[in-house]
Amino acid sequence: MSRIGVFICHCGINIAGTVDVERVAEEVGRHPDVAFATDYSYMCSDPGQQLMRDAIRHHDLDAVVVAACSPSMHEATFRRAASAEGLNPYRLEIANIREQCSWVHQHEPDPATEKAVEIVHTVVEKVKRDERLEPFRLPLTKRALVIGGGIAGIQTALDIANAGFPVVLVEREARLGGKMAQLSGTYLNFDAAPGLLSRKVRQVLDHPHIDVLTESEVASVEGYVGNFEVQISPAAVSDVEPSQRSVGGEVGESEPSGAPMAEPLEVGAIVVATGWDAYPLHRLPEYGGGELKDVVDGLTFEKMLQEGELRRPSDGRLPQEVVFVQCAGSRDPERGVSYCSKVCCMTVAKQAMTFKEHVPEGQAYVFYIDIRSAGKGYDEYVQEAMEEQDILYLRGKVSKIFGDGRKVKVWGADTLSNQPIEVAADLVVLATPMLPSSQAFDVAQMLRVGTDEYGFFSEAHPKLRPVESLTAGVFLAGAAQGPKDIPETVSQASGAAAKVLQLFSHDEMTQEPTVAYVVEELCSGCGICVEVCPYEARTLDPMRRIATVNAALCQNCGACLVACPNKASRIRNWTPEQILAMADAVID
């Protein structure tokens, strides 16, 4: 007979405000396998954990049930506490009586209490049948792969390499730098970009722990966290013109330090830093995109600024009047881009002020919906553009842009004065949205990483795990995860590098043992489970003709259990016997 301890958490009033926790402890304590049952205000607190540890020791408990919040909140916390007293941590289970009981029955205290009792009873039946499991120990390859040679990939590679671990940096283009290499300067500290990026690139190329593979791409990825096998091949295409690949001449002079590898590359962690792509101008015909030579996007204008003397594309004349159109294609669900790209307001302010430096007697106009300048010194920067540089900001949407002789006519409205506006401009610059990289979808499929509805890589949790993907060992950096500016990109890159270093700080990998397995006597070798496994964790043994499980790849999703016609597929500590016992506890 088991000796199970049950600990009921009040969770302040989150549970106790609805559920009679003392009654739950009293009724569950009558179960023949429950040796000890009690309640406490906050079980996750240090005193609560100590209460559980003391009870395990004094009552010789061999299993524990904590009736509290979701297992995702504190299961690891309670398992650590139980393990400290010698209890196998996989003989501890969480009964969720907060999200699944008190919160959904706030106006029904008596039924909620009865339901809580039943929930705890079911988990008692489960835990008494739990196996004593041990984590798997797996080798760990302490080398990182960084996909993308923009500022995100550069910063990630440097942070990892500076800690003493080897890095392979893969870039599709002939030069490092990404989109930052196409900028004439940055806002707030305009003159910093060329020298800063050149120094970063040189540090990467000269670093003894970094192998740079330019004009290369990831062809395939096999394996799992700590033990990936990656095949690198020559890049199929080059999206960026050679003239756009350098900043201040220095980055363009960089030499790649390697070539695509013929043999598979073994790495322990992968950082995705594939960056972003520009919105195609031809998708904005009402703005003359793709039709009028003097209607350009922001990156094209940056190239014009890099060339020194500002000249408009159509006839080489010095533009005297320039119109900047913010949100050109952004925040527009009909175009599939309902999001804000975050950087446009600041970039337009920088570009408008740079235009004024080139053409002091010129006039810059900015059509905007609203200004989003959230950052240290950002709003002050925009105010400087308005007040000190005399850049005319017009709150309103541009309705049409068309050619009129040597001028480009811009029709819009000033919503503050309710007046229509027509500007005869020499040049129009469209602040178009940042799109996911064209290679993002293929990379996501190779890495088994999710993407959002727009195609950006999805993080594991937007607040608590912003640089991690749901695939263990794969991390995200920069605009691959969503639109962001250079400071935020660099910060996230260093965050991703820190996660890699945390992984590499261990001598070996540990894998949760609650994974799928196969009852060989029941397996017919039909292969259905192999086809449905989304993590490619299952194969057919060619000799024995039975399914096998790679425990390192299994993510405990249960797809194989549903598919198996013979019920040969099982999950540790989630067996059919346990589930039926839990059902019997509710029915009895």
Short mmCIF file of N, CA and C in Angstrom, two decimals, residues 19 40 94 153 180 214 237 274 277 280 353 376 400 411 421 433 479 489 492 534 586:
data_model
loop_
_atom_site.label_atom_id
_atom_site.label_comp_id
_atom_site.label_asym_id
_atom_site.label_seq_id
_atom_site.Cartn_x
_atom_site.Cartn_y
_atom_site.Cartn_z
N VAL A 19 -13.31 27.37 -2.82
CA VAL A 19 -13.25 25.98 -2.38
C VAL A 19 -12.98 25.91 -0.87
N TYR A 40 -2.48 24.57 3.36
CA TYR A 40 -1.60 25.68 3.71
C TYR A 40 -1.91 26.85 2.80
N ILE A 94 0.53 17.13 -9.64
CA ILE A 94 -0.23 18.34 -9.33
C ILE A 94 -1.69 18.12 -9.68
N GLY A 153 22.76 38.15 -35.76
CA GLY A 153 23.63 36.99 -35.82
C GLY A 153 25.06 37.31 -35.40
N MET A 180 21.37 46.23 -41.71
CA MET A 180 22.08 47.34 -41.08
C MET A 180 23.19 47.85 -41.99
N THR A 214 29.85 32.33 -45.75
CA THR A 214 29.02 33.23 -46.56
C THR A 214 28.56 32.52 -47.82
N VAL A 237 20.19 31.54 -53.98
CA VAL A 237 19.93 32.86 -54.53
C VAL A 237 20.65 33.90 -53.71
N THR A 274 17.47 35.23 -39.00
CA THR A 274 17.31 35.38 -40.45
C THR A 274 16.84 36.75 -40.88
N ASP A 277 12.63 41.09 -44.58
CA ASP A 277 12.64 41.52 -45.98
C ASP A 277 11.79 42.77 -46.14
N PRO A 280 7.41 44.71 -50.95
CA PRO A 280 7.55 45.03 -52.38
C PRO A 280 6.75 46.28 -52.75
N MET A 353 15.64 64.44 -41.30
CA MET A 353 16.70 65.33 -40.83
C MET A 353 17.96 65.20 -41.68
N LYS A 376 14.05 55.35 -24.99
CA LYS A 376 14.83 56.38 -24.31
C LYS A 376 15.34 57.41 -25.31
N LYS A 400 -3.51 59.18 -52.59
CA LYS A 400 -3.04 58.85 -53.92
C LYS A 400 -1.74 59.59 -54.21
N TRP A 411 -1.61 63.44 -52.85
CA TRP A 411 -2.90 63.88 -52.34
C TRP A 411 -3.11 63.26 -50.96
N ILE A 421 -4.96 68.23 -48.70
CA ILE A 421 -3.59 68.72 -48.95
C ILE A 421 -3.08 68.12 -50.25
N PRO A 433 6.36 48.32 -44.49
CA PRO A 433 6.51 47.42 -43.34
C PRO A 433 7.68 46.45 -43.49
N ALA A 479 15.03 40.48 -35.84
CA ALA A 479 13.78 40.66 -36.57
C ALA A 479 13.21 39.36 -37.12
N THR A 489 17.24 44.59 -31.17
CA THR A 489 17.81 43.42 -31.83
C THR A 489 19.07 42.94 -31.13
N GLN A 492 18.19 41.34 -27.77
CA GLN A 492 17.65 39.99 -27.90
C GLN A 492 18.73 39.00 -28.34
N PRO A 534 4.96 14.24 -34.92
CA PRO A 534 5.39 15.54 -35.48
C PRO A 534 6.85 15.87 -35.19
N VAL A 586 -13.82 8.91 -10.18
CA VAL A 586 -14.91 9.87 -10.37
C VAL A 586 -16.26 9.17 -10.34
#
